[in-house]
C-alpha cells in the first residue's frame, strides 16, 4: 500500500474505533452512531432520514442473508466519508433544484416534477416517457417512486 493510502486507512480505523468505544460497539457503527458521525461532520446539523438511508444503501456492503446489516465497518468508512463529503458539497445546488421543482414541498420529486426538471435541463425540450422512466429507475434507489435529495446526485 502507498503511504498515503495506509495513512488514510489508519485515520478511518481510528475514527471508527472512537465511535465504537464511545458506544461500546465492537464490529462497526450502528445506525445511531452513523447518524452521530454524519452530524459531527455536518457542523452539528442532524442528517435527514433520507440522507442516512442513502449512505447505508450505498456504503453498507455487509449482508445478513439477503438484507444489508446496517452496520458500517472499517472497510466501508472510506465510502461513507466520500459519499457524505460529496453530498455536503452538492447540497446547496440540490436545495435550489428542490426549491424550484418540489412544488409540494415534500422533499421528493415525483414523476411530473422530475419531468419538468429534465425538460429545463434539455433546453426546454420534453423528454420522452421512456427517458423519464429510465432516469427514475436509475436514480430512485429506495424504490419509492420519487427522487429524494440524496438520490438527485445519482
mmCIF file of C-alpha atoms in Angstrom:
data_model
loop_
_atom_site.group_PDB
_atom_site.id
_atom_site.type_symbol
_atom_site.label_atom_id
_atom_site.label_comp_id
_atom_site.label_asym_id
_atom_site.label_seq_id
_atom_site.Cartn_x
_atom_site.Cartn_y
_atom_site.Cartn_z
ATOM 1 C CA UNK A 1 0.000 0.000 0.000
ATOM 2 C CA UNK A 2 1.102 3.521 -0.663
ATOM 3 C CA UNK A 3 1.941 5.622 2.374
ATOM 4 C CA UNK A 4 -0.975 7.932 1.647
ATOM 5 C CA UNK A 5 -3.478 5.087 1.392
ATOM 6 C CA UNK A 6 -2.130 3.430 4.526
ATOM 7 C CA UNK A 7 -2.380 6.731 6.422
ATOM 8 C CA UNK A 8 -5.996 7.189 5.236
ATOM 9 C CA UNK A 9 -6.860 3.635 6.349
ATOM 10 C CA UNK A 10 -5.324 4.306 9.768
ATOM 11 C CA UNK A 11 -7.339 7.531 10.083
ATOM 12 C CA UNK A 12 -10.539 5.714 9.168
ATOM 13 C CA UNK A 13 -9.785 2.901 11.620
ATOM 14 C CA UNK A 14 -9.162 5.448 14.377
ATOM 15 C CA UNK A 15 -12.407 7.226 13.531
ATOM 16 C CA UNK A 16 -14.427 4.000 13.702
ATOM 17 C CA UNK A 17 -12.711 2.975 16.957
ATOM 18 C CA UNK A 18 -13.536 6.374 18.503
ATOM 19 C CA UNK A 19 -17.229 5.973 17.716
ATOM 20 C CA UNK A 20 -17.250 2.279 18.652
ATOM 21 C CA UNK A 21 -15.614 2.987 22.000
ATOM 22 C CA UNK A 22 -17.988 5.822 22.747
ATOM 23 C CA UNK A 23 -20.918 3.476 22.194
ATOM 24 C CA UNK A 24 -19.271 0.215 23.267
ATOM 25 C CA UNK A 25 -19.779 -1.437 19.861
ATOM 26 C CA UNK A 26 -17.264 -3.968 18.542
ATOM 27 C CA UNK A 27 -17.940 -4.583 14.866
ATOM 28 C CA UNK A 28 -18.725 -1.190 13.345
ATOM 29 C CA UNK A 29 -21.067 1.750 13.515
ATOM 30 C CA UNK A 30 -24.761 1.155 14.075
ATOM 31 C CA UNK A 31 -27.309 3.498 12.529
ATOM 32 C CA UNK A 32 -27.417 5.862 15.563
ATOM 33 C CA UNK A 33 -23.620 6.027 15.598
ATOM 34 C CA UNK A 34 -23.558 6.704 11.857
ATOM 35 C CA UNK A 35 -26.092 9.498 12.397
ATOM 36 C CA UNK A 36 -23.849 10.965 15.092
ATOM 37 C CA UNK A 37 -20.800 10.765 12.818
ATOM 38 C CA UNK A 38 -22.665 12.471 9.974
ATOM 39 C CA UNK A 39 -23.921 15.165 12.378
ATOM 40 C CA UNK A 40 -20.377 15.745 13.644
ATOM 41 C CA UNK A 41 -19.177 16.208 10.049
ATOM 42 C CA UNK A 42 -22.125 18.464 9.293
ATOM 43 C CA UNK A 43 -21.423 21.242 11.796
ATOM 44 C CA UNK A 44 -23.841 19.777 14.330
ATOM 45 C CA UNK A 45 -26.798 19.607 11.926
ATOM 46 C CA UNK A 46 -28.652 16.289 12.016
ATOM 47 C CA UNK A 47 -28.702 14.331 8.772
ATOM 48 C CA UNK A 48 -32.154 13.638 7.368
ATOM 49 C CA UNK A 49 -33.576 10.137 7.330
ATOM 50 C CA UNK A 50 -33.220 10.157 3.518
ATOM 51 C CA UNK A 51 -29.537 11.070 3.831
ATOM 52 C CA UNK A 52 -28.825 8.276 6.328
ATOM 53 C CA UNK A 53 -30.760 5.749 4.234
ATOM 54 C CA UNK A 54 -28.865 6.847 1.133
ATOM 55 C CA UNK A 55 -25.491 6.455 2.867
ATOM 56 C CA UNK A 56 -26.438 2.998 4.169
ATOM 57 C CA UNK A 57 -27.751 1.937 0.778
ATOM 58 C CA UNK A 58 -24.523 2.873 -0.979
ATOM 59 C CA UNK A 59 -21.904 2.152 1.674
ATOM 60 C CA UNK A 60 -23.117 -0.902 3.589
ATOM 61 C CA UNK A 61 -21.756 -3.867 1.672
ATOM 62 C CA UNK A 62 -22.140 -6.384 4.509
ATOM 63 C CA UNK A 63 -25.093 -8.704 4.387
ATOM 64 C CA UNK A 64 -27.039 -10.925 6.713
ATOM 65 C CA UNK A 65 -28.704 -13.284 4.301
ATOM 66 C CA UNK A 66 -30.489 -11.245 1.647
ATOM 67 C CA UNK A 67 -30.505 -7.951 3.594
ATOM 68 C CA UNK A 68 -27.802 -5.463 4.490
ATOM 69 C CA UNK A 69 -26.767 -5.482 8.132
ATOM 70 C CA UNK A 70 -26.974 -1.666 8.612
ATOM 71 C CA UNK A 71 -23.570 -1.709 10.318
ATOM 72 C CA UNK A 72 -20.751 0.374 8.844
ATOM 73 C CA UNK A 73 -17.439 -1.395 9.328
ATOM 74 C CA UNK A 74 -13.907 -0.072 8.875
ATOM 75 C CA UNK A 75 -13.796 -1.189 5.237
ATOM 76 C CA UNK A 76 -16.953 0.794 4.472
ATOM 77 C CA UNK A 77 -15.944 4.045 6.169
ATOM 78 C CA UNK A 78 -13.991 5.373 3.189
ATOM 79 C CA UNK A 79 -17.148 5.121 1.090
ATOM 80 C CA UNK A 80 -19.257 6.756 3.828
ATOM 81 C CA UNK A 81 -16.879 9.683 4.122
ATOM 82 C CA UNK A 82 -16.613 10.181 0.355
ATOM 83 C CA UNK A 83 -20.390 9.992 -0.125
ATOM 84 C CA UNK A 84 -21.067 12.381 2.737
ATOM 85 C CA UNK A 85 -18.423 14.855 1.610
ATOM 86 C CA UNK A 86 -19.782 14.841 -1.962
ATOM 87 C CA UNK A 87 -23.347 15.226 -0.720
ATOM 88 C CA UNK A 88 -22.461 18.130 1.557
ATOM 89 C CA UNK A 89 -20.749 19.935 -1.329
ATOM 90 C CA UNK A 90 -23.706 19.316 -3.681
ATOM 91 C CA UNK A 91 -26.388 20.160 -1.112
ATOM 92 C CA UNK A 92 -26.651 23.901 -1.949
ATOM 93 C CA UNK A 93 -27.305 23.113 -5.615
ATOM 94 C CA UNK A 94 -29.740 20.330 -4.691
ATOM 95 C CA UNK A 95 -31.647 22.734 -2.426
ATOM 96 C CA UNK A 96 -32.001 25.221 -5.293
ATOM 97 C CA UNK A 97 -33.322 22.478 -7.582
ATOM 98 C CA UNK A 98 -35.821 21.299 -4.976
ATOM 99 C CA UNK A 99 -36.916 24.862 -4.229
ATOM 100 C CA UNK A 100 -37.883 25.235 -7.869
ATOM 101 C CA UNK A 101 -39.264 21.789 -8.757
ATOM 102 C CA UNK A 102 -40.601 20.331 -5.488
ATOM 103 C CA UNK A 103 -43.805 22.329 -5.694
ATOM 104 C CA UNK A 104 -45.484 20.228 -2.996
ATOM 105 C CA UNK A 105 -42.546 20.769 -0.583
ATOM 106 C CA UNK A 106 -42.479 17.024 0.116
ATOM 107 C CA UNK A 107 -38.686 16.714 -0.013
ATOM 108 C CA UNK A 108 -39.052 14.432 -3.038
ATOM 109 C CA UNK A 109 -39.562 14.914 -6.751
ATOM 110 C CA UNK A 110 -42.454 12.958 -8.227
ATOM 111 C CA UNK A 111 -42.513 11.846 -11.856
ATOM 112 C CA UNK A 112 -44.130 15.074 -13.095
ATOM 113 C CA UNK A 113 -41.674 17.269 -11.187
ATOM 114 C CA UNK A 114 -38.744 15.182 -12.449
ATOM 115 C CA UNK A 115 -40.042 15.609 -15.995
ATOM 116 C CA UNK A 116 -40.116 19.402 -15.517
ATOM 117 C CA UNK A 117 -36.515 19.329 -14.270
ATOM 118 C CA UNK A 118 -35.385 17.172 -17.188
ATOM 119 C CA UNK A 119 -37.202 19.468 -19.636
ATOM 120 C CA UNK A 120 -35.338 22.505 -18.290
ATOM 121 C CA UNK A 121 -32.027 20.634 -18.387
ATOM 122 C CA UNK A 122 -32.733 19.672 -22.006
ATOM 123 C CA UNK A 123 -33.154 23.241 -23.350
ATOM 124 C CA UNK A 124 -36.934 23.141 -22.750
ATOM 125 C CA UNK A 125 -37.382 20.001 -24.874
ATOM 126 C CA UNK A 126 -39.579 17.478 -23.041
ATOM 127 C CA UNK A 127 -38.023 14.063 -22.507
ATOM 128 C CA UNK A 128 -39.935 11.014 -23.686
ATOM 129 C CA UNK A 129 -41.812 8.891 -21.165
ATOM 130 C CA UNK A 130 -39.153 6.201 -21.635
ATOM 131 C CA UNK A 131 -36.399 8.693 -20.798
ATOM 132 C CA UNK A 132 -38.185 9.849 -17.649
ATOM 133 C CA UNK A 133 -38.773 6.208 -16.681
ATOM 134 C CA UNK A 134 -35.082 5.445 -17.220
ATOM 135 C CA UNK A 135 -33.917 8.383 -15.079
ATOM 136 C CA UNK A 136 -36.407 7.454 -12.376
ATOM 137 C CA UNK A 137 -35.290 3.804 -12.419
ATOM 138 C CA UNK A 138 -31.620 4.774 -12.201
ATOM 139 C CA UNK A 139 -31.948 7.434 -9.504
ATOM 140 C CA UNK A 140 -34.749 6.042 -7.316
ATOM 141 C CA UNK A 141 -32.532 3.767 -5.231
ATOM 142 C CA UNK A 142 -35.038 3.304 -2.422
ATOM 143 C CA UNK A 143 -37.766 2.339 -4.928
ATOM 144 C CA UNK A 144 -40.219 4.903 -3.522
ATOM 145 C CA UNK A 145 -41.326 6.089 -6.953
ATOM 146 C CA UNK A 146 -39.872 9.541 -6.195
ATOM 147 C CA UNK A 147 -36.435 11.134 -6.152
ATOM 148 C CA UNK A 148 -35.098 12.234 -2.746
ATOM 149 C CA UNK A 149 -32.471 14.926 -2.357
ATOM 150 C CA UNK A 150 -29.585 12.470 -1.968
ATOM 151 C CA UNK A 151 -30.846 10.428 -4.927
ATOM 152 C CA UNK A 152 -30.688 13.505 -7.134
ATOM 153 C CA UNK A 153 -26.893 13.141 -7.013
ATOM 154 C CA UNK A 154 -27.136 9.858 -8.917
#
